[in-house]
GROMACS .gro file of C-alpha atoms in nm:
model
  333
    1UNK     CA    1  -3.792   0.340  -5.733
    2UNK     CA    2  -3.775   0.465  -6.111
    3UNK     CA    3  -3.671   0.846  -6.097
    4UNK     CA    4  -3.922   0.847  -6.390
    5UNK     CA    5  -4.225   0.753  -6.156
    6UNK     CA    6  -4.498   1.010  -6.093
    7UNK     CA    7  -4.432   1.216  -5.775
    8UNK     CA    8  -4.688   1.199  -5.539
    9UNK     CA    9  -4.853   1.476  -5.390
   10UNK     CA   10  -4.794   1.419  -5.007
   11UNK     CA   11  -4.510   1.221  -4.835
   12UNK     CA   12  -4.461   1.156  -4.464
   13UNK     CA   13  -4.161   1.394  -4.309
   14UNK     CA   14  -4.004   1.416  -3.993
   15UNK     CA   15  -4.085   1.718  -3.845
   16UNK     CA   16  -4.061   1.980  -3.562
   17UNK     CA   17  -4.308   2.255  -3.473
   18UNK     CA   18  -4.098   2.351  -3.194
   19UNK     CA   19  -3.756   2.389  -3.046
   20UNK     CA   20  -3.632   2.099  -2.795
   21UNK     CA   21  -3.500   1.776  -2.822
   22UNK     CA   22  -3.567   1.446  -3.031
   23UNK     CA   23  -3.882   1.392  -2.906
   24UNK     CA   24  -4.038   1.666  -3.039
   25UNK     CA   25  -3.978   1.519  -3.391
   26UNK     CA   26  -4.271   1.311  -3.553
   27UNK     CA   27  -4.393   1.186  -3.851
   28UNK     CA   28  -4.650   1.417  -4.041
   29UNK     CA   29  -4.806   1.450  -4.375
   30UNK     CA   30  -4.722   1.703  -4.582
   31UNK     CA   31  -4.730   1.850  -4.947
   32UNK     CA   32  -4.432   1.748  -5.199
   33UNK     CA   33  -4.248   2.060  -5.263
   34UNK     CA   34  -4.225   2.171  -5.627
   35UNK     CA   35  -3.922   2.328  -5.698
   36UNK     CA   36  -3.857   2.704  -5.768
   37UNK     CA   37  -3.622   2.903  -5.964
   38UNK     CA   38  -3.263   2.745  -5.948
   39UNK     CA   39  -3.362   2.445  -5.770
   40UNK     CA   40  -3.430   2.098  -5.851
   41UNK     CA   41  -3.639   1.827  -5.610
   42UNK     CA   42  -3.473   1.496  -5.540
   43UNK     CA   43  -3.614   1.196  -5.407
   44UNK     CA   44  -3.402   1.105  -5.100
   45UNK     CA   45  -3.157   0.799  -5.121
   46UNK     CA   46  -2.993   0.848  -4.786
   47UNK     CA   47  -2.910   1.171  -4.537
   48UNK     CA   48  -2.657   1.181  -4.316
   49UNK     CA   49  -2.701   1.333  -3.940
   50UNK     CA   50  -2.466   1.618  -3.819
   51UNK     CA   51  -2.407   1.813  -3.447
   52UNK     CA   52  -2.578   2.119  -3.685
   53UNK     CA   53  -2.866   1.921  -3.705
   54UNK     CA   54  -2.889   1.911  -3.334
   55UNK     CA   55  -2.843   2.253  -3.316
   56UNK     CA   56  -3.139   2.319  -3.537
   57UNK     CA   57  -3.326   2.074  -3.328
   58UNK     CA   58  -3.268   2.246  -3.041
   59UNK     CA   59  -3.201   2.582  -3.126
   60UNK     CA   60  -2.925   2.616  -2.883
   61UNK     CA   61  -2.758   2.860  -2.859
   62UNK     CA   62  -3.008   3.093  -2.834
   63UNK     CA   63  -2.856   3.299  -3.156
   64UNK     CA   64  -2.942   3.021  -3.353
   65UNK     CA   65  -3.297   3.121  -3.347
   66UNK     CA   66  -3.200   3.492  -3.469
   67UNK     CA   67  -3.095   3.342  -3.808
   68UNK     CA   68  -3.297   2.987  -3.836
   69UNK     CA   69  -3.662   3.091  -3.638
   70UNK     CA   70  -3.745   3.266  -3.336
   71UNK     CA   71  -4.009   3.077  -3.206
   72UNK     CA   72  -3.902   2.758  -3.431
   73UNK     CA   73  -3.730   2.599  -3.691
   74UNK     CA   74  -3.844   2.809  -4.057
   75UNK     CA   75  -3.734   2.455  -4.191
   76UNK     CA   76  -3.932   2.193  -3.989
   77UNK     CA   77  -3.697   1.851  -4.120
   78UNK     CA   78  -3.325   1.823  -4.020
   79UNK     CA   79  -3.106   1.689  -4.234
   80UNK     CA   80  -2.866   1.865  -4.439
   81UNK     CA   81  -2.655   1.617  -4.593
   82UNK     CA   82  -2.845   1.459  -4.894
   83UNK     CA   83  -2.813   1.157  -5.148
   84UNK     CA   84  -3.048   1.170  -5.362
   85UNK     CA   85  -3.214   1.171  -5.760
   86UNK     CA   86  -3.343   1.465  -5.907
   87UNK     CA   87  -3.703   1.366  -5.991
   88UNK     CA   88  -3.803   1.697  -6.108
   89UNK     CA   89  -3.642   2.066  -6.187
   90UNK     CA   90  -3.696   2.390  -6.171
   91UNK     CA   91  -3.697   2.712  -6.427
   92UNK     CA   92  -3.332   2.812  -6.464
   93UNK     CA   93  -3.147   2.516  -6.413
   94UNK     CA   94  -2.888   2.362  -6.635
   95UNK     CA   95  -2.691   2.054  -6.621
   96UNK     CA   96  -2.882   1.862  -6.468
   97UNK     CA   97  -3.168   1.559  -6.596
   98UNK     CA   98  -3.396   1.402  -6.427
   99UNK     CA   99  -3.293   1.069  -6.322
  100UNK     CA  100  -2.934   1.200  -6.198
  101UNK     CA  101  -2.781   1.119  -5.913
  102UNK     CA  102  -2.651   1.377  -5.654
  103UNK     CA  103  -2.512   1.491  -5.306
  104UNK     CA  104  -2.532   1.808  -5.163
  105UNK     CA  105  -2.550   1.999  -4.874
  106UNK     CA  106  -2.925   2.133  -4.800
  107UNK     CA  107  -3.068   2.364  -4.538
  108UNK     CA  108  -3.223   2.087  -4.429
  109UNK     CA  109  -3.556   1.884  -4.511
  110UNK     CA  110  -3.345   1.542  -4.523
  111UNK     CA  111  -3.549   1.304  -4.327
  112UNK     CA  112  -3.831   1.314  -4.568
  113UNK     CA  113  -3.908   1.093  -4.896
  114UNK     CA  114  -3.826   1.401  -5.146
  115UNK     CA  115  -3.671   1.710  -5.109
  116UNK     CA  116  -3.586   2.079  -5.256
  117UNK     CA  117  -3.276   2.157  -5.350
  118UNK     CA  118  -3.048   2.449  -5.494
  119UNK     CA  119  -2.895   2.286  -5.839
  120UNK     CA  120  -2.566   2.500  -5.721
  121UNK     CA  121  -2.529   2.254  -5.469
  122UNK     CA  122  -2.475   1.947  -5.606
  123UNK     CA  123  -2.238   1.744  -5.725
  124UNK     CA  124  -2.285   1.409  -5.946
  125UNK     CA  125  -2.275   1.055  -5.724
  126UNK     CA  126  -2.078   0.774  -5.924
  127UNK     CA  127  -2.226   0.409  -5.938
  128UNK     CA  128  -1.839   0.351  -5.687
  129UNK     CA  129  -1.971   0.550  -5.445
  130UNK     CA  130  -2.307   0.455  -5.270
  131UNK     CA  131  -2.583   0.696  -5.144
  132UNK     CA  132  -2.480   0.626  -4.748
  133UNK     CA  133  -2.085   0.704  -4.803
  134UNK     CA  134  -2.185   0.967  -5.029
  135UNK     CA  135  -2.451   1.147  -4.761
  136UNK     CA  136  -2.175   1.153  -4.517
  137UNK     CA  137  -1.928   1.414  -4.733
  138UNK     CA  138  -2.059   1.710  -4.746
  139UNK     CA  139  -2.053   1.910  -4.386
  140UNK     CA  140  -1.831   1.629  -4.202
  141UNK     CA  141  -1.589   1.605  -4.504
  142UNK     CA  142  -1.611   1.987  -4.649
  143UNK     CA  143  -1.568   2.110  -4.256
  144UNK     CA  144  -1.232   1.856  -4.255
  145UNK     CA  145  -1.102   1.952  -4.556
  146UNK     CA  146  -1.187   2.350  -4.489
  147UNK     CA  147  -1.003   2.326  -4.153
  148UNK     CA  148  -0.712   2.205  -4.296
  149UNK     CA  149  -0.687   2.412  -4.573
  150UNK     CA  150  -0.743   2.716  -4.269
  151UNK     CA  151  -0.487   2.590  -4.098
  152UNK     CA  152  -0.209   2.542  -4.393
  153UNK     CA  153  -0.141   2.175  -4.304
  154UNK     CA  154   0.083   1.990  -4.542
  155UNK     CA  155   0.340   1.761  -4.618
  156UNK     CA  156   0.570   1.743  -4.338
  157UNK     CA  157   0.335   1.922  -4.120
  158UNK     CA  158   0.242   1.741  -3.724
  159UNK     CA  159  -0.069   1.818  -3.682
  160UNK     CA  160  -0.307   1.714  -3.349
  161UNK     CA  161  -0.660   1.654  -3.397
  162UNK     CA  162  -0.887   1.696  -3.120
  163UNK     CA  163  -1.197   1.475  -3.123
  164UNK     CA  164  -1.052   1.256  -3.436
  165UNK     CA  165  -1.379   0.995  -3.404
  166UNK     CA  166  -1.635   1.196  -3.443
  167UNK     CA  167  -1.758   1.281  -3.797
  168UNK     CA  168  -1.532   1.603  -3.882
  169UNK     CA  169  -1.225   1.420  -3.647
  170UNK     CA  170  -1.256   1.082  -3.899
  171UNK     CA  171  -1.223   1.266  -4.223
  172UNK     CA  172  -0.984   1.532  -4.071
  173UNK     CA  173  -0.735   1.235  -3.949
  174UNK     CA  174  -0.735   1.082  -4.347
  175UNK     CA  175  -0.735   1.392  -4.511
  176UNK     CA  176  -0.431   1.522  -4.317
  177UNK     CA  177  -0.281   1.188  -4.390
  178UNK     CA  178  -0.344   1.182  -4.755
  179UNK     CA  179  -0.156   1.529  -4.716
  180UNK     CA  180   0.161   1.402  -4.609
  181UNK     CA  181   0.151   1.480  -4.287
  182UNK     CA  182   0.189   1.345  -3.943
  183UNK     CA  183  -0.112   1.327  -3.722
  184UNK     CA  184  -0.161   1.328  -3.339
  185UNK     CA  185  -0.515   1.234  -3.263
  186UNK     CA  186  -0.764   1.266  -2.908
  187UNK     CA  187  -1.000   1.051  -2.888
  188UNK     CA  188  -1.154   0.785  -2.664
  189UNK     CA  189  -0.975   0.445  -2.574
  190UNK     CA  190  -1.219   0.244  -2.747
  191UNK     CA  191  -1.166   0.420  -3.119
  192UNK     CA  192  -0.761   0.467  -3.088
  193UNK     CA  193  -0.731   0.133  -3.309
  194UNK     CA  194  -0.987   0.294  -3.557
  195UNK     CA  195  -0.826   0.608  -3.511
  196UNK     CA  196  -0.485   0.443  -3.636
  197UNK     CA  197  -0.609   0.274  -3.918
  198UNK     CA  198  -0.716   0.606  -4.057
  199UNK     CA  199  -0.388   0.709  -4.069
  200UNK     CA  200  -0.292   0.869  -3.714
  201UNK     CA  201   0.031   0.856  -3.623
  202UNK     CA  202  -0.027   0.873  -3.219
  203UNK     CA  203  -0.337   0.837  -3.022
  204UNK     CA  204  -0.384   1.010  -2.690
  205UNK     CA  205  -0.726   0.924  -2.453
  206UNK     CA  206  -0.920   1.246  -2.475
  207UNK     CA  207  -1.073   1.190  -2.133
  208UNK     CA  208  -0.711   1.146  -1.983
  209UNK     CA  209  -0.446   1.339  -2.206
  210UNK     CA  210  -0.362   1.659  -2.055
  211UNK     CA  211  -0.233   1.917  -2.308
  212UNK     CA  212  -0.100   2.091  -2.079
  213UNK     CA  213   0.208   1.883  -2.022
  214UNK     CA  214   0.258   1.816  -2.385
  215UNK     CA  215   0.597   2.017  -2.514
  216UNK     CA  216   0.543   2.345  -2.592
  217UNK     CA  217   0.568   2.418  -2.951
  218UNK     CA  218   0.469   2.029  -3.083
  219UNK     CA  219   0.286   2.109  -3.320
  220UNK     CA  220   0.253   2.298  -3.674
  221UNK     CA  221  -0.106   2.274  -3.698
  222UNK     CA  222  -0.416   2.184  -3.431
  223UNK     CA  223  -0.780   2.098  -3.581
  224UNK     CA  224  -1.029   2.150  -3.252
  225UNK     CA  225  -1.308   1.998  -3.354
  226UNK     CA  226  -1.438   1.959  -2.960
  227UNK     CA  227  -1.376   2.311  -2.817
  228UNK     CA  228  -1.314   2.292  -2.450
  229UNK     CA  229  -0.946   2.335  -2.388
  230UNK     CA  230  -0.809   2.657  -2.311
  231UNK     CA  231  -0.661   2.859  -2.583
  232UNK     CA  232  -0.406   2.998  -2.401
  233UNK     CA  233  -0.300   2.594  -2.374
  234UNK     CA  234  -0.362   2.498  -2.735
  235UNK     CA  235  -0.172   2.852  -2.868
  236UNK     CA  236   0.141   2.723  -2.643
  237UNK     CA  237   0.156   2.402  -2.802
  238UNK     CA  238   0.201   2.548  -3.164
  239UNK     CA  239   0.513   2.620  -3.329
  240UNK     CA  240   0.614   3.023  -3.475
  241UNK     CA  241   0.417   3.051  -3.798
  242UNK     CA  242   0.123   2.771  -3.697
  243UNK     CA  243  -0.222   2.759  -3.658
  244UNK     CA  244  -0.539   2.620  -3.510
  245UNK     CA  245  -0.840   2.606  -3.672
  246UNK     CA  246  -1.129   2.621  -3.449
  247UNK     CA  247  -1.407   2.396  -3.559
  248UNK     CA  248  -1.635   2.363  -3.262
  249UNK     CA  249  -1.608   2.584  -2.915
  250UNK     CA  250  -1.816   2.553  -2.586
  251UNK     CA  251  -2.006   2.871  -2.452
  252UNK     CA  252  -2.317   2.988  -2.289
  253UNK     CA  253  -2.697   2.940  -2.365
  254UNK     CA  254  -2.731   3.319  -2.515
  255UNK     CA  255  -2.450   3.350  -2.715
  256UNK     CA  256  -2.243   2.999  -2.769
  257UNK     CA  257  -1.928   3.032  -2.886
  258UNK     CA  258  -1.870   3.383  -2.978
  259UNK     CA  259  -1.680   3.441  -2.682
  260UNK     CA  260  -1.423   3.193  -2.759
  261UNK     CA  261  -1.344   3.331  -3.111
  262UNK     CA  262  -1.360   3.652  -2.950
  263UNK     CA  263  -1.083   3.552  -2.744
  264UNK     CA  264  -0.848   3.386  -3.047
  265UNK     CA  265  -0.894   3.677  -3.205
  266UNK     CA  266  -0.730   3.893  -2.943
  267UNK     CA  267  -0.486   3.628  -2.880
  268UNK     CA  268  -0.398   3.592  -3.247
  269UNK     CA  269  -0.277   4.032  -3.248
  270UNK     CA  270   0.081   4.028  -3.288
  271UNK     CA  271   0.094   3.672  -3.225
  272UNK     CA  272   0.289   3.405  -3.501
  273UNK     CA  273   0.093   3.192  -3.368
  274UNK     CA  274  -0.245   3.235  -3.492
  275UNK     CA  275  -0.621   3.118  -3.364
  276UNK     CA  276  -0.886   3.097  -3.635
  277UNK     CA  277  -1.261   3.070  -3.605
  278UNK     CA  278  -1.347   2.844  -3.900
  279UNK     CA  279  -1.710   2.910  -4.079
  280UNK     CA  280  -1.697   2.606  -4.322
  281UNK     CA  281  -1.918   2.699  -4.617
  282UNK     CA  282  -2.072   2.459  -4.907
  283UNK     CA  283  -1.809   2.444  -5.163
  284UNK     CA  284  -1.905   2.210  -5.485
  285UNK     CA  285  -1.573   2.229  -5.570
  286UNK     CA  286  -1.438   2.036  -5.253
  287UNK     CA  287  -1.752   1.820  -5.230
  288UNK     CA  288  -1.688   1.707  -5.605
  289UNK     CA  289  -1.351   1.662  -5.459
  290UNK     CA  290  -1.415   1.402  -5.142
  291UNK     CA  291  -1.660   1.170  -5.366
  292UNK     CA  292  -1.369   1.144  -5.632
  293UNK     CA  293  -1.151   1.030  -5.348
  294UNK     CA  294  -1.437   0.800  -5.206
  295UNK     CA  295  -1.471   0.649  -5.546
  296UNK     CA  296  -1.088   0.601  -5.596
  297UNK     CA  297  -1.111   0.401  -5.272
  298UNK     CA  298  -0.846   0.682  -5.116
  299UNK     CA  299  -1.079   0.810  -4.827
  300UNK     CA  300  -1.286   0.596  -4.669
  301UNK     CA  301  -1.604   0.721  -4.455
  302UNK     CA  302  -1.665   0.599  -4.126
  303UNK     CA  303  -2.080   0.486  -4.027
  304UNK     CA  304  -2.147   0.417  -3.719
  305UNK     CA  305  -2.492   0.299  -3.732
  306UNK     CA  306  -2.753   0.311  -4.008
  307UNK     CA  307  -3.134   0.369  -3.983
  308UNK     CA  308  -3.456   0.370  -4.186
  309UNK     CA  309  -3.653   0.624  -4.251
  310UNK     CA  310  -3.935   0.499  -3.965
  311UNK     CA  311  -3.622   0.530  -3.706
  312UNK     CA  312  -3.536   0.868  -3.799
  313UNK     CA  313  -3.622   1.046  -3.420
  314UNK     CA  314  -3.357   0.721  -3.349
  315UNK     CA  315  -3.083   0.839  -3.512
  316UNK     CA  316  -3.169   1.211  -3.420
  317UNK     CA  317  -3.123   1.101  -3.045
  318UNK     CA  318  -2.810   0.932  -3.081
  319UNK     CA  319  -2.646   1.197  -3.232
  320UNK     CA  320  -2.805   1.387  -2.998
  321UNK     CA  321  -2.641   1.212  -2.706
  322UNK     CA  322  -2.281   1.239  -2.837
  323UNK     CA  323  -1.954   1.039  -2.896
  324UNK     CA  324  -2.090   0.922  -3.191
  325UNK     CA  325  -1.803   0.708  -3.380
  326UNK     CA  326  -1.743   0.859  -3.756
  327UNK     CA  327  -2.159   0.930  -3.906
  328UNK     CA  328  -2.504   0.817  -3.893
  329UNK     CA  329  -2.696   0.788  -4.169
  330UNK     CA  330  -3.099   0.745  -4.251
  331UNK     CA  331  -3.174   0.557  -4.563
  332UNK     CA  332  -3.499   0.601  -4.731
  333UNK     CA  333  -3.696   0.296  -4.779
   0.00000   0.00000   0.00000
């Protein structure tokens, strides 16, 4: 498609009026967005899928609803992670042309021919990178990068990553890697070999390995990116002055996770050993970062599967199901 075509005025989008699972997801026409102040609207090259989406999708926890919808999703189409080419922009944006090509993380609106987006958000997409890898980068890659910047893991650090195939665990391994350090990974049997090649030093099967009998004090830094082992188990494990940096944590239907970070918190007083809650953020700065190291062949993204835009409620329900190897990714047609 020529960037320089005329928009249409409708598009079919994947869309939810409700809360619940994949299948309430469906195709449905709606009106093009123009954008507003600060934005720009792209016409969708690829978006990647992410467990937020399937939060959204679900609105579970419950206090997901307080900030996203109460009754359902304020935006109706998942997907965050966009490739795209800004077809059209909006008063108040500069640097940027139509005809550009971009990534960014959205609030959502993915799985749909064209979407809005803030121009603060972006970050230019070289020919060496292509809209699938790129589409992948900017929750799963900023989240990895975030969490190890949390955590303060460098060269010479050991660091274990828990859930290191999934698609924060696969960018977390190579990033920590490219860092100098040495990297302990959980994951399943059936990914350790990918797991290595990434750059993991050990692998350990995450249905088997029990942390608890692991040395005490092992580690410098521990990325959780699962969030079901105790904290009391994973604070043992680290050595005086290290960290973990909590990416994911298990809780109840109401609240979610807040009673976890409640409870690093009060573990962390007085300790040396410290247990962080990590709220990764969109930061051009690291995004801009990842696709440079994408494009100088340095970090490579793992996709699992790839779907078209008509299997969209597809790739929404494999996510959905879990142990998803690396990303999935929707191209537009």
């Amino acid at each position: 498609m020529n960037a320089q075509a005329t928009t249409p005025t409708t598009m079919t989008a994947w869309a939810q009026s409700q809360y619940g699972g994949p299948e309430t997801v469906a195709s449905r026409t709606v009106q093009v967005p123009a954008p507003g102040k600060g934005e720009v609207l792209l016409w969708v090259r690829a978006t990647s899928i992410n467990a937020g989406d399937i939060r959204l999708m679900r609105g579970d926890p419950m206090l997901v609803r307080a900030v996203f919808g109460l009754r359902r999703p304020r935006v109706p189409v998942r997907g965050m992670d966009v490739a795209g080419t800004v077809v059209s922009i909006g008063p108040g944006v500069d640097g940027w042309s139509v005809g550009d090509e971009v990534v960014g993380e959205l609030p959502g609106g993915g799985l749909a021919p064209y979407v809005i987006a803030p121009a603060k958000r972006l970050v230019r997409r070289p020919d060496a990178v292509s809209p699938p890898l790129a589409s992948t980068l900017p929750i799963a890659g900023g989240t990895a990068w975030q969490a190890l910047e949390s955590a303060g893991v460098r060269t010479g650090s050991r660091v274990l990553v828990i859930g290191a195939s999934g698609g924060v665990g696969t960018f977390a391994v190579q990033l920590a890697a490219l860092r100098g350090a040495e990297v302990w990974a959980l994951c399943s049997p059936r990914n350790s070999a990918l797991v290595e090649s990434l750059g993991a030093t050990r692998t350990f099967d995450s249905r088997g390995a029990d942390l608890a009998t692991f040395d005490a004090a092992s580690f410098d830094q521990i990325i959780d990116i699962v969030g079901t082992t105790p904290l009391p188990t994973l604070q043992r494990l680290l050595r005086e002055g290290g960290a973990l940096s909590m990416v994911a944590g298990t809780g109840g239907r109401v609240l979610g996770p807040i009673g976890r970070i409640l409870q690093a918190g009060v573990r962390s007083i007085g300790s040396s050993r410290k247990l962080k809650s990590l709220t990764a953020m969109p930061k051009q700065a690291v995004l801009a970062e990842l696709v440079q190291l994408v494009a100088d062949g340095t970090l490579t993204p793992v996709i699992e599967r790839e779907c078209r835009m008509p299997e969209a409620v597809d790739a929404l329900r494999h996510v959905d199901a879990g142990h998803t190897v690396g990303k999935v990714v929707v191209l537009a047609e």
